[in-house]
Short mmCIF file of C-alpha atoms in Angstrom, two decimals:
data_model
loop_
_atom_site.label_atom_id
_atom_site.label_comp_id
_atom_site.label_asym_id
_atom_site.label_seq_id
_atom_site.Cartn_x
_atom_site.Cartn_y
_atom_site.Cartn_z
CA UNK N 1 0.00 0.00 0.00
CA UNK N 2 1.08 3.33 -0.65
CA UNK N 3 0.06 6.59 0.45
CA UNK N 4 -0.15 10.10 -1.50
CA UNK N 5 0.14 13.36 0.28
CA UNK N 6 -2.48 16.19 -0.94
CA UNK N 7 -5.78 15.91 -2.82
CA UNK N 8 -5.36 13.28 -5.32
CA UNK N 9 -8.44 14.12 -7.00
CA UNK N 10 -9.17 17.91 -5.91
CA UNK N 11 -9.81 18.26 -9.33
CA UNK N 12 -12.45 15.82 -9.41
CA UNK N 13 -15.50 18.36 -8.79
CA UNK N 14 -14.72 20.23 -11.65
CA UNK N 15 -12.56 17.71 -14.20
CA UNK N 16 -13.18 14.59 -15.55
CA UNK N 17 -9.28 14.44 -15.78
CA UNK N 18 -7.37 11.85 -13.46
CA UNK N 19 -5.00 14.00 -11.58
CA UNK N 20 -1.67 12.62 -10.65
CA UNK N 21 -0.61 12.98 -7.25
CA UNK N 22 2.79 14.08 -8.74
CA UNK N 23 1.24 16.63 -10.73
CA UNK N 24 -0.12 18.79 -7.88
CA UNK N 25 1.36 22.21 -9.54
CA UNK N 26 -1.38 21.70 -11.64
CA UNK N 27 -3.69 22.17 -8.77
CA UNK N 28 -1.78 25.02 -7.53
CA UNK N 29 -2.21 26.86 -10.74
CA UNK N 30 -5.51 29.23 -10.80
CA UNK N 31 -5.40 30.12 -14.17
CA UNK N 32 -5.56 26.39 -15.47
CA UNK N 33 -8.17 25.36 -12.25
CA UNK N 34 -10.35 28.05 -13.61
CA UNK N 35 -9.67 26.81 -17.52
CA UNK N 36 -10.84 23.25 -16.56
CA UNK N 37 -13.97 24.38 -14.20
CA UNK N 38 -14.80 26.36 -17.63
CA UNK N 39 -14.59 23.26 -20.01
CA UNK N 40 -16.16 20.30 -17.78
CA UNK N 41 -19.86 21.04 -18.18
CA UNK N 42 -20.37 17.39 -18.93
CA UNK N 43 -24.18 17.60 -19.08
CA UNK N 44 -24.85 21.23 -19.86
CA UNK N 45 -27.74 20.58 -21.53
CA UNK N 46 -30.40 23.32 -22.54
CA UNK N 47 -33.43 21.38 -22.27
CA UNK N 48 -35.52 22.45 -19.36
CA UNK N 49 -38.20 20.75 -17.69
CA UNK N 50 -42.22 21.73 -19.11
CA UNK N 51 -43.31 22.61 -15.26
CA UNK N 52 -41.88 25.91 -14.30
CA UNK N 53 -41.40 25.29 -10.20
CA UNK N 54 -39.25 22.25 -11.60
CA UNK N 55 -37.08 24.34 -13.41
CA UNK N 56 -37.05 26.86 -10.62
CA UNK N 57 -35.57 24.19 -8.33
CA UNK N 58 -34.03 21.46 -9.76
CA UNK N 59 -30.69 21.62 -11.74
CA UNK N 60 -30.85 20.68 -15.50
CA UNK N 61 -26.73 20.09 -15.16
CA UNK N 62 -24.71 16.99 -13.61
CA UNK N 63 -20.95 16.30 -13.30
CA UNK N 64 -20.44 12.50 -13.06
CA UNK N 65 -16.82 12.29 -11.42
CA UNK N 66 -18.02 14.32 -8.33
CA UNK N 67 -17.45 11.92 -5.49
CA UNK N 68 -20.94 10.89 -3.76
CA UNK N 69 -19.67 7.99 -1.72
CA UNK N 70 -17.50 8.40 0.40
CA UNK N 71 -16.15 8.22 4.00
CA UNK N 72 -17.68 11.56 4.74
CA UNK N 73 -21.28 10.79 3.36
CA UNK N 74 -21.70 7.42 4.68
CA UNK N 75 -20.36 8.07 7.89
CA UNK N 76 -22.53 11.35 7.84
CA UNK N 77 -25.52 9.54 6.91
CA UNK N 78 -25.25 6.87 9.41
CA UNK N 79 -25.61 9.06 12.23
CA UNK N 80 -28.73 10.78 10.89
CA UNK N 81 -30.08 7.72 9.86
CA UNK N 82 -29.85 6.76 13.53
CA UNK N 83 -30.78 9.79 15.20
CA UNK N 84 -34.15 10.67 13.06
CA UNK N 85 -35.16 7.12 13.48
CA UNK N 86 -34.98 7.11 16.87
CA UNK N 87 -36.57 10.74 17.53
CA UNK N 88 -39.44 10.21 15.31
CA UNK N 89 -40.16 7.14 16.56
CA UNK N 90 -39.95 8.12 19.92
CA UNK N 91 -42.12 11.27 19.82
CA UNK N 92 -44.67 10.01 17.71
CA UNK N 93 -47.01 8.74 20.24
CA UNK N 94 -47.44 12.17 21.31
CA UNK N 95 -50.81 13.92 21.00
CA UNK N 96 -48.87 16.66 18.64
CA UNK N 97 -45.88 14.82 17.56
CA UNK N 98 -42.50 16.45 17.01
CA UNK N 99 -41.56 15.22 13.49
CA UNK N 100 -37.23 15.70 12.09
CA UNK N 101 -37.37 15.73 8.87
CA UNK N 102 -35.16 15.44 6.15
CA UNK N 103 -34.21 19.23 6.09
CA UNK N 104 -33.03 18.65 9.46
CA UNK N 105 -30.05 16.53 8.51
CA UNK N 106 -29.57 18.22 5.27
CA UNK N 107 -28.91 21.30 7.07
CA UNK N 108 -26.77 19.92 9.70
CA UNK N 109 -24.74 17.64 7.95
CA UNK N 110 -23.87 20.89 5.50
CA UNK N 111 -21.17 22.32 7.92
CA UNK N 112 -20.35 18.63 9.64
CA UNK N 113 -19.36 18.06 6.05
CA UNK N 114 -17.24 21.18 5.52
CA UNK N 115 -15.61 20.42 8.87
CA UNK N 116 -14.47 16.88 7.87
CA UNK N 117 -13.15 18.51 4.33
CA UNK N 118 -10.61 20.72 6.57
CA UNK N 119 -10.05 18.07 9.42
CA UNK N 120 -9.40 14.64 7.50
CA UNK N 121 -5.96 13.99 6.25
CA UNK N 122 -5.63 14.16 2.97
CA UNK N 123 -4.49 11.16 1.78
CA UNK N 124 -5.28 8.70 -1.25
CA UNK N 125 -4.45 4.82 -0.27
CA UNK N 126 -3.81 2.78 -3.33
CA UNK N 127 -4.53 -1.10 -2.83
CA UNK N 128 -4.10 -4.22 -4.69
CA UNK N 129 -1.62 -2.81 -7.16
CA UNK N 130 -3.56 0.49 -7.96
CA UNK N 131 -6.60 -1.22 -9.11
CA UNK N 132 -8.48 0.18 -6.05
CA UNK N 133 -8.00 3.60 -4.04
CA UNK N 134 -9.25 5.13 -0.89
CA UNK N 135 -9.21 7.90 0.95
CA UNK N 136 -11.01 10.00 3.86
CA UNK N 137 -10.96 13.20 2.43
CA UNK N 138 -10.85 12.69 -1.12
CA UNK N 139 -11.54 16.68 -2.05
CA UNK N 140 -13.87 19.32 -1.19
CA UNK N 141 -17.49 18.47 -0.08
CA UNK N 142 -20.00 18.16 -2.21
CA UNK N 143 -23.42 18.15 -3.37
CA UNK N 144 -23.68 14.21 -4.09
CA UNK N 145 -22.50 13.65 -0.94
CA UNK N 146 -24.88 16.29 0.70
CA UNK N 147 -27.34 14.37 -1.19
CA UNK N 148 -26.41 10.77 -0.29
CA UNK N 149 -26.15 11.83 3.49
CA UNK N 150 -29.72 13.44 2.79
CA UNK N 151 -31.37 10.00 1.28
CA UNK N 152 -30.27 7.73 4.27
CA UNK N 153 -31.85 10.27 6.74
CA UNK N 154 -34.94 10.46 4.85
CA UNK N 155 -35.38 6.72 4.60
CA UNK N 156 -35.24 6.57 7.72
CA UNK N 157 -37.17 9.58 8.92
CA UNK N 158 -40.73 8.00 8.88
CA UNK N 159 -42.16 6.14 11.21
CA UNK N 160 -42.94 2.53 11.07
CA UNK N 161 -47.09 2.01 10.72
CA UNK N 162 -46.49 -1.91 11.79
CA UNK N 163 -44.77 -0.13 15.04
CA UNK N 164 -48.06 0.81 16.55
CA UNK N 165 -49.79 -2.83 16.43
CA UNK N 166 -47.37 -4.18 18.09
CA UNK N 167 -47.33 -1.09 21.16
CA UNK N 168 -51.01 -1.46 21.30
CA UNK N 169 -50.59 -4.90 21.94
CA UNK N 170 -48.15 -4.89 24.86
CA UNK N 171 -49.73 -1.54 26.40
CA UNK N 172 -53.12 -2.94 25.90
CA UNK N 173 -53.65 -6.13 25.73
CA UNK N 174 -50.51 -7.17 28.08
CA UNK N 175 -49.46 -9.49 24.87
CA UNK N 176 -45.52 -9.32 24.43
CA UNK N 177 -44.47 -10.40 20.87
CA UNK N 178 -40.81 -11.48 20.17
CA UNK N 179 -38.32 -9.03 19.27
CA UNK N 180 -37.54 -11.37 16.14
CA UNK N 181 -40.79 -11.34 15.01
CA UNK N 182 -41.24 -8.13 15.38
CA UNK N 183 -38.11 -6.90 13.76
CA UNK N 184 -39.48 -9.58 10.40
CA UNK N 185 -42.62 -7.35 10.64
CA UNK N 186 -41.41 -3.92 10.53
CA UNK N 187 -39.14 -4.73 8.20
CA UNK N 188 -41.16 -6.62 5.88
CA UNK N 189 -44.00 -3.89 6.01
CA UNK N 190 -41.45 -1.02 5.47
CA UNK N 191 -39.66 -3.25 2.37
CA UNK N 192 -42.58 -3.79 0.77
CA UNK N 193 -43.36 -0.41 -0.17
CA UNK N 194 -39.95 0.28 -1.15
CA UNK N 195 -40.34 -2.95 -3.32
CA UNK N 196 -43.51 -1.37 -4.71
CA UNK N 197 -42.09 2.04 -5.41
CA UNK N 198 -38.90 0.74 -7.30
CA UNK N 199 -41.07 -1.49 -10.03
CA UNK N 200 -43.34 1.45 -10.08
CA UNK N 201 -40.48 4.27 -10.84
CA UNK N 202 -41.44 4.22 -14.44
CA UNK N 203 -44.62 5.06 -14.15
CA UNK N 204 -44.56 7.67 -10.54
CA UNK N 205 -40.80 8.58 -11.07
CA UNK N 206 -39.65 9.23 -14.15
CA UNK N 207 -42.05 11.11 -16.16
CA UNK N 208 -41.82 14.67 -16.59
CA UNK N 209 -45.72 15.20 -14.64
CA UNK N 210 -44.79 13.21 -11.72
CA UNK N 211 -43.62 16.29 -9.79
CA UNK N 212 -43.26 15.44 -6.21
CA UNK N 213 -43.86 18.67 -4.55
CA UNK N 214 -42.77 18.00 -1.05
CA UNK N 215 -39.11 16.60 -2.61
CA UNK N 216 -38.94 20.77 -4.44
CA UNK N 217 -37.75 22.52 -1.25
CA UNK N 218 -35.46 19.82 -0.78
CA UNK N 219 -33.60 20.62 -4.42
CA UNK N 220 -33.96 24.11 -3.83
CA UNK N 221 -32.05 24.05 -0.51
CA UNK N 222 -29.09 21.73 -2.44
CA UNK N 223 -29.16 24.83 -5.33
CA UNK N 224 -28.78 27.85 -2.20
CA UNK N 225 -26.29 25.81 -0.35
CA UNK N 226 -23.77 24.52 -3.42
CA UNK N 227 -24.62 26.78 -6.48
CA UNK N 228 -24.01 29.99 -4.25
CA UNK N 229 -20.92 28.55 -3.11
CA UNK N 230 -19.54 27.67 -6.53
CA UNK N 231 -20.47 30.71 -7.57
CA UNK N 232 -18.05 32.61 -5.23
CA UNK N 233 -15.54 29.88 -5.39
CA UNK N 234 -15.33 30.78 -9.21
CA UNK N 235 -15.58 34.92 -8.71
CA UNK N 236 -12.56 34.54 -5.82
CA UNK N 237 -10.77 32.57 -8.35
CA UNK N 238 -10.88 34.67 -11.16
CA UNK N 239 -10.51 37.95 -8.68
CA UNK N 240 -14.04 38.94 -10.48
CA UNK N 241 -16.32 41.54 -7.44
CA UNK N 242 -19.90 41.44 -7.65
CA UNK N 243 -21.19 45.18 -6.79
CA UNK N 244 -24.85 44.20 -7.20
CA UNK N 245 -26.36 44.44 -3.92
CA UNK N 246 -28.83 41.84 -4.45
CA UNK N 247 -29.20 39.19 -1.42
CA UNK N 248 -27.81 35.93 -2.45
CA UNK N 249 -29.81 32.89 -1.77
CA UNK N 250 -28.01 31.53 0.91
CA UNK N 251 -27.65 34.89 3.00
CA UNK N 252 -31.82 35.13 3.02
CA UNK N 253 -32.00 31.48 3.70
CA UNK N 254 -29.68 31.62 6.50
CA UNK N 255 -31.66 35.19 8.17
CA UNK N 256 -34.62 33.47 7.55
CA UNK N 257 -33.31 30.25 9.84
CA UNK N 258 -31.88 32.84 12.48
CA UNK N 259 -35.21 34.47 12.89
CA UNK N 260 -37.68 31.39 13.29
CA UNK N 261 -34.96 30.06 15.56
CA UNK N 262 -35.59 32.97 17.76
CA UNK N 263 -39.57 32.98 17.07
CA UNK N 264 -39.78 29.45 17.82
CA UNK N 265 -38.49 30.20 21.72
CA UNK N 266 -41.91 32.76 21.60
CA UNK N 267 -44.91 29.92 21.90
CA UNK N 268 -42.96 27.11 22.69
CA UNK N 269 -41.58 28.25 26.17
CA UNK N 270 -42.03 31.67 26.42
CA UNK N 271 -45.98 31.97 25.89
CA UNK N 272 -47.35 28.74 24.98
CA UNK N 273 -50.87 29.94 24.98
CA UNK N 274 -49.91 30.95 21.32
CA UNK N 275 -49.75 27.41 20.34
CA UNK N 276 -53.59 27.46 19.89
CA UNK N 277 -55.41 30.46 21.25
CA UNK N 278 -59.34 31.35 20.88
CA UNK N 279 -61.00 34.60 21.52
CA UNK N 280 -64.15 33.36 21.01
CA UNK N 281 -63.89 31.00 23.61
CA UNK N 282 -62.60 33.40 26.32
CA UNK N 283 -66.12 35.52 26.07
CA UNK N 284 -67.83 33.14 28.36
CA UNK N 285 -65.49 30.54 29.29
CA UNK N 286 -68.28 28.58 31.16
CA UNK N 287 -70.74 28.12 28.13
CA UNK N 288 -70.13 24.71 27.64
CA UNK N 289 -71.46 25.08 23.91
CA UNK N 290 -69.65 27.43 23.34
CA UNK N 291 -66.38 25.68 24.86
CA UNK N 292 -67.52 22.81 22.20
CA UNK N 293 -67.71 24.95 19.03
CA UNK N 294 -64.72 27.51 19.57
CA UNK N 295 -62.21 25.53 22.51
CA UNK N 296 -59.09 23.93 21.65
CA UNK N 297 -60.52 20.66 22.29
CA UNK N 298 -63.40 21.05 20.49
CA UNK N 299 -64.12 22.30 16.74
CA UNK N 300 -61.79 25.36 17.17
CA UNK N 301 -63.96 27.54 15.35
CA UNK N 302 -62.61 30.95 15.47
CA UNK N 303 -58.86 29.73 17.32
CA UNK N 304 -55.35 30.72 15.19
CA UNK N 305 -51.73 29.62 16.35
CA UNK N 306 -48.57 31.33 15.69
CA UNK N 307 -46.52 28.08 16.46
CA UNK N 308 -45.16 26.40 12.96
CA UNK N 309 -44.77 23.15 14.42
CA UNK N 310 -48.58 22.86 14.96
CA UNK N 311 -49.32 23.93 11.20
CA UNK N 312 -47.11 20.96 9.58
CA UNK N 313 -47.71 18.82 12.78
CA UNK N 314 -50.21 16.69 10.44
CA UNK N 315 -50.83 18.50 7.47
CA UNK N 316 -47.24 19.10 5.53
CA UNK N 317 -45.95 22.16 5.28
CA UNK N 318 -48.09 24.61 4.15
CA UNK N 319 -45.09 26.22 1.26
CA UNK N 320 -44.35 22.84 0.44
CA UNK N 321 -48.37 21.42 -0.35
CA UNK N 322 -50.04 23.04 -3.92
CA UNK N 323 -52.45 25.66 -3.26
CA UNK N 324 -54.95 23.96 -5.05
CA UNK N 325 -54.48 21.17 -2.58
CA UNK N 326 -55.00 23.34 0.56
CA UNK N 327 -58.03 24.70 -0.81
CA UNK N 328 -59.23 21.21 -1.17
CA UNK N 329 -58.27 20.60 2.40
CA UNK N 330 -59.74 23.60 3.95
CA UNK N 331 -63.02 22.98 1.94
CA UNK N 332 -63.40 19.39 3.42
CA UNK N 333 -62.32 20.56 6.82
CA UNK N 334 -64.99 23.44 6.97
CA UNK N 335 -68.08 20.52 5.69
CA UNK N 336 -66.96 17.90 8.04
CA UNK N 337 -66.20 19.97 10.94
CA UNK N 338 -67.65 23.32 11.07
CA UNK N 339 -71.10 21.81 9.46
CA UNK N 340 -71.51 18.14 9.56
CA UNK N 341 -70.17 17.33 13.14
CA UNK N 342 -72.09 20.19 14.86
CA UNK N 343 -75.44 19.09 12.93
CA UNK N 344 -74.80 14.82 14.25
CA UNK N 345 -73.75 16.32 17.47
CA UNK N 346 -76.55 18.87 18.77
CA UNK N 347 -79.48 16.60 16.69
CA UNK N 348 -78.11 13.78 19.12
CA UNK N 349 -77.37 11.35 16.35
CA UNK N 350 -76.18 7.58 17.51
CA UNK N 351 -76.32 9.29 20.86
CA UNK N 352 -74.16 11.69 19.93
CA UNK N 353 -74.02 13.53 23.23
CA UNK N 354 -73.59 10.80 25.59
CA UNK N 355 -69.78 11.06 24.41
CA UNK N 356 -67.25 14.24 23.64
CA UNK N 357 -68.01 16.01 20.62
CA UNK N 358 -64.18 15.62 19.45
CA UNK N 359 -62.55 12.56 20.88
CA UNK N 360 -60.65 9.52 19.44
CA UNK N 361 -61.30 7.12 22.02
CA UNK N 362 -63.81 3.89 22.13
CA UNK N 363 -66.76 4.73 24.31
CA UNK N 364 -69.87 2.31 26.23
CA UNK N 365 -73.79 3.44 25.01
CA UNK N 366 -73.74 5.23 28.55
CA UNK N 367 -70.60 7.04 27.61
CA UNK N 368 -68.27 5.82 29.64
CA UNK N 369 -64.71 4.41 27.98
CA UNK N 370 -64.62 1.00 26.84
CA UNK N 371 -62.74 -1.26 28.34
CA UNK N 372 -61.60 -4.05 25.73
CA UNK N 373 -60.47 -6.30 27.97
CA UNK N 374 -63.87 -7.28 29.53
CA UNK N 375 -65.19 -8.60 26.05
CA UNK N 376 -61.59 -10.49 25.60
CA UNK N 377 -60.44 -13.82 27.12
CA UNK N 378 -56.87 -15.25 28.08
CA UNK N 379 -55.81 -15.86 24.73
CA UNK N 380 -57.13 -12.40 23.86
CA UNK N 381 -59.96 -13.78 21.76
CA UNK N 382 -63.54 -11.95 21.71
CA UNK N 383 -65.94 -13.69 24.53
CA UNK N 384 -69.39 -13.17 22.89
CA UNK N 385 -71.08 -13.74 26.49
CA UNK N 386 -69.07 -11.04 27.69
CA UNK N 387 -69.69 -8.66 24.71
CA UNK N 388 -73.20 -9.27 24.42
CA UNK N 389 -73.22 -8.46 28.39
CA UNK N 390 -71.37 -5.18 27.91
CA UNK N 391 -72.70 -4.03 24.62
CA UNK N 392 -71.50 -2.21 21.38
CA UNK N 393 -68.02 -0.07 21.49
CA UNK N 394 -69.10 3.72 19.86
CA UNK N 395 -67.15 6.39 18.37
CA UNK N 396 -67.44 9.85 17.81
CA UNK N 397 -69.95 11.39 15.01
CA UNK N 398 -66.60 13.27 13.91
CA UNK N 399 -64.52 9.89 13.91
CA UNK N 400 -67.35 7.55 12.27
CA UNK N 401 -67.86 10.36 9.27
CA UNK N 402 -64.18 10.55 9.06
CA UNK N 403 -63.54 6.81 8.58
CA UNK N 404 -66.20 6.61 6.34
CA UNK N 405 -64.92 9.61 3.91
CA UNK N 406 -61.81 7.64 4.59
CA UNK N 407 -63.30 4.92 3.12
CA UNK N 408 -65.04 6.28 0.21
CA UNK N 409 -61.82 8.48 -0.88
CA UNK N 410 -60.03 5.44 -1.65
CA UNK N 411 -62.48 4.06 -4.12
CA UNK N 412 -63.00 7.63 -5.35
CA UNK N 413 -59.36 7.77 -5.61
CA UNK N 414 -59.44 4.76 -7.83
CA UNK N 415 -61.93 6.03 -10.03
CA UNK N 416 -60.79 9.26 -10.60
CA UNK N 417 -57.34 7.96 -11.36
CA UNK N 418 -59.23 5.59 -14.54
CA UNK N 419 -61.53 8.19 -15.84
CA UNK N 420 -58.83 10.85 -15.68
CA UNK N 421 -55.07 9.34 -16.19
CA UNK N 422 -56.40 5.89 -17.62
CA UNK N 423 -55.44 7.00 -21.00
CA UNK N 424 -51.78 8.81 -19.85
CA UNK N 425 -51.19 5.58 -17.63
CA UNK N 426 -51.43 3.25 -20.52
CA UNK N 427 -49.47 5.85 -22.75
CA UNK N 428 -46.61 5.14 -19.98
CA UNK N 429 -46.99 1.76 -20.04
CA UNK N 430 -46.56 1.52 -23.20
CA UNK N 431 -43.41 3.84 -23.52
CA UNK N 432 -41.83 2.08 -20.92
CA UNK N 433 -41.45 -0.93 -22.77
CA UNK N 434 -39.20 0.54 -25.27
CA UNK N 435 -37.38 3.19 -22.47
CA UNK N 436 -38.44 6.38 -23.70
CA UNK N 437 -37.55 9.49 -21.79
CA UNK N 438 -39.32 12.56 -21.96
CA UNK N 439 -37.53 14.32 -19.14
CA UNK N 440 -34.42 15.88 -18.52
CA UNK N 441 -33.62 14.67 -15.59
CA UNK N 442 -34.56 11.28 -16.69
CA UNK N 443 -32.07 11.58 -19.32
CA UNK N 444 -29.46 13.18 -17.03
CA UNK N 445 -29.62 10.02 -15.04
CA UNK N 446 -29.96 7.16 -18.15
CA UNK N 447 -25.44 7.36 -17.96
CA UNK N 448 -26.00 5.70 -14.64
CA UNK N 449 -26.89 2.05 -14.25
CA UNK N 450 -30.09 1.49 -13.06
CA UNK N 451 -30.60 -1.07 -10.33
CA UNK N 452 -32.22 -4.74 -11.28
CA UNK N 453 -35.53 -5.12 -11.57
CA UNK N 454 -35.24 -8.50 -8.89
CA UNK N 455 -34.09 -6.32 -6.32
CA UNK N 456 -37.52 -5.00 -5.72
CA UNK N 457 -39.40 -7.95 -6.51
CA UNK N 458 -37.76 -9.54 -4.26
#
């Protein structure tokens, strides 16, 4: 093994060249680094994408010798990996969970990054003869390893579904369930839809409509963070002074952080009663209908909240969701709250007031909460005796219309999707027989190989 001082492939981010490690002048020299950051543009292509907040975001450009992984990025994305996993899982049984997401570790793992480009020695290993070569700081940081670091925390950023049956049934029902069978079952629920979204890609991925909203500000933060950066790293080079006073991207992202930092202190410790505050309520606090309609347990009719985490707590972020979309969202909030639940409620519907107007919990016909346990036996199986002794669990009006819209938006989902898309859907099928790209981005990525087809079958 043999070991070369420097950056054996600084060269790498802008170069498809294969820098010697004895040709370091080369490095040294500005004038050539900025002649062979001018000629690389490997995939400068001038197609754009048809959808405007694509092109907005989302580079039409890739360099294919950038490194992506690396020491840095895998042992970056490990640790995010473990720590969103854990928080998310942790916090989620609260009544307002506290969700990390993504952003969090793509922010973070931005400087961390940085840090282990100056602190890492700088050498290049060459094993076996040359034919393989390693090192920890193989040149500056950059975005395909932001990006790889950011795609191991997301995976692992969502919670588990297949998590919660097996809670309920040691909290609950007192039933323990092996920690190898439960690992199989989380792991085979969570594989399964990465199974189904891989054999799917042609269809949800790569098309030029299949959008993605949510994954926009995630592109856009990449562009602020790494364009911006280049940018100066080319105008220092070639001693070139910007005089516009126009805010650069990263500057306003980076004030904008700063202040929501310092807001967030505001109704999280400082005054929490801006969390979820209601005038309304606070005329006659002791009108219990009017506690109902307006309280923050109730239908929070007239209530507002200043605290961000309690917008996106269930809904997404609100920049991040289509407008369109929040219309829709607002529009069936208003009917099944504001109008449908109050009518069910005060016209006493399935005995609507023998229980809470808003509550998720099982209740008796007296209103009273059910105990599960008396209409179970020792093996946990339902006792008909028992259940026909203590009667019918209920729900909520607002919970029984809400599984039932529940159920009736999937098969309206189903329809919609044939009357509407049948025609584009079998369009992409057929197209994807014979490979044909009609994106950008989908062409950007055809140089790389794609991954079997078994793998997600499997």
């Amino acid at each position: 093994m043999t070991e070369n001082n420097g950056y054996a492939d600084e060269a790498t981010e802008t170069s498809p060249l294969l820098v010697n490690a004895q040709s370091s002048s080369i490095i040294d020299n500005e004038a050539q680094i900025s002649h062979l950051r001018e000629t690389i543009e490997l995939s400068d292509i001038a197609d754009e994408s048809p959808y405007e907040e694509v092109t907005a975001n989302v580079s039409n450009q890739d360099n294919p010798m950038l490194p992506c992984l690396t020491f840095r990025s895998c042992v970056l994305g490990l640790l995010f990996t473990c720590i969103l996993a854990f928080v998310n899982q942790f916090f989620t049984y609260r009544t307002i969970p506290i969700f990390l997401s993504m952003i969090v570790a793509q922010l973070l793992s931005y400087p961390m990054g940085k840090a282990m480009a100056s602190v890492l020695p700088r050498r290049t290993h060459v094993l076996f003869g040359g034919r393989w070569q390693f090192s920890l700081n193989p040149g500056p940081f950059s975005v395909k390893e932001h990006c790889i670091i950011s795609i191991m925390a997301n995976a692992a950023s969502g919670t588990s579904m297949a998590i919660q049956v097996i809670t309920i049934q040691r909290v609950f029902y007192k039933h323990t369930v092996g920690y190898v069978i439960s690992l199989l079952f989380v792991l085979s629920s969570q594989t399964l839809g990465y199974g189904m979204a891989g054999i799917m890609r042609k269809f949800v991925v790569r098309p030029a409509a299949m959008i993605w909203p949510g994954n926009l500000p995630t592109c856009a933060l990449f562009r602020v963070l790494h364009d911006d950066e280049n940018e100066e790293r080319q105008n220092n080079e070639t001693n070139v002074t910007t005089t516009s006073r126009r805010m650069s991207r990263v500057h306003f992202f980076y004030m904008v952080f700063f202040f929501q930092f310092l807001w967030y202190w505001i109704p999280g410790y400082i005054c929490p009663v801006l969390s979820l505050f209601s005038l309304l309520c606070c005329i006659d606090p002791t009108n219990i209908v009017l506690s109902q309609v307006t309280g923050a347990n109730g239908l929070g009719l007239g209530s507002f909240e200043l605290d961000w985490n309690a917008w996106i707590s269930f809904l997404d972020s609100p920049i991040v969701v289509p407008f369109w979309a929040q219309l829709n969202i607002l529009l069936g909030f208003v009917i099944l709250v504001w109008i449908i639940t109050p009518a069910a409620y005060y016209t006493n519907l399935w005995n609507s007031k023998a229980m809470p107007i808003v509550s998720n919990q099982v209740f008796t016909i007296e209103g009273y909460l059910y105990n599960v346990s008396a209409v179970l036996d020792s093996n946990l199986r339902l006792n008909e005796t028992a259940y026909n002794i203590y009667g019918q669990p209920r729900i909520t009006a607002i919970f029984a219309f809400n599984y039932a819209i529940g159920f009736a938006g999937t098969t309206c989902i189903l329809v919609h999707t044939c009357l509407n898309e049948g025609k584009d859907i079998f369009n992409r099928f057929r197209s994807s027989i014979s490979d044909v790209v009609d994106d950008i981005h989908g062409t950007l990525m055809a140089q790389y190989p794609e991954a079997p087809e078994w793998w997600y079958a499997s």
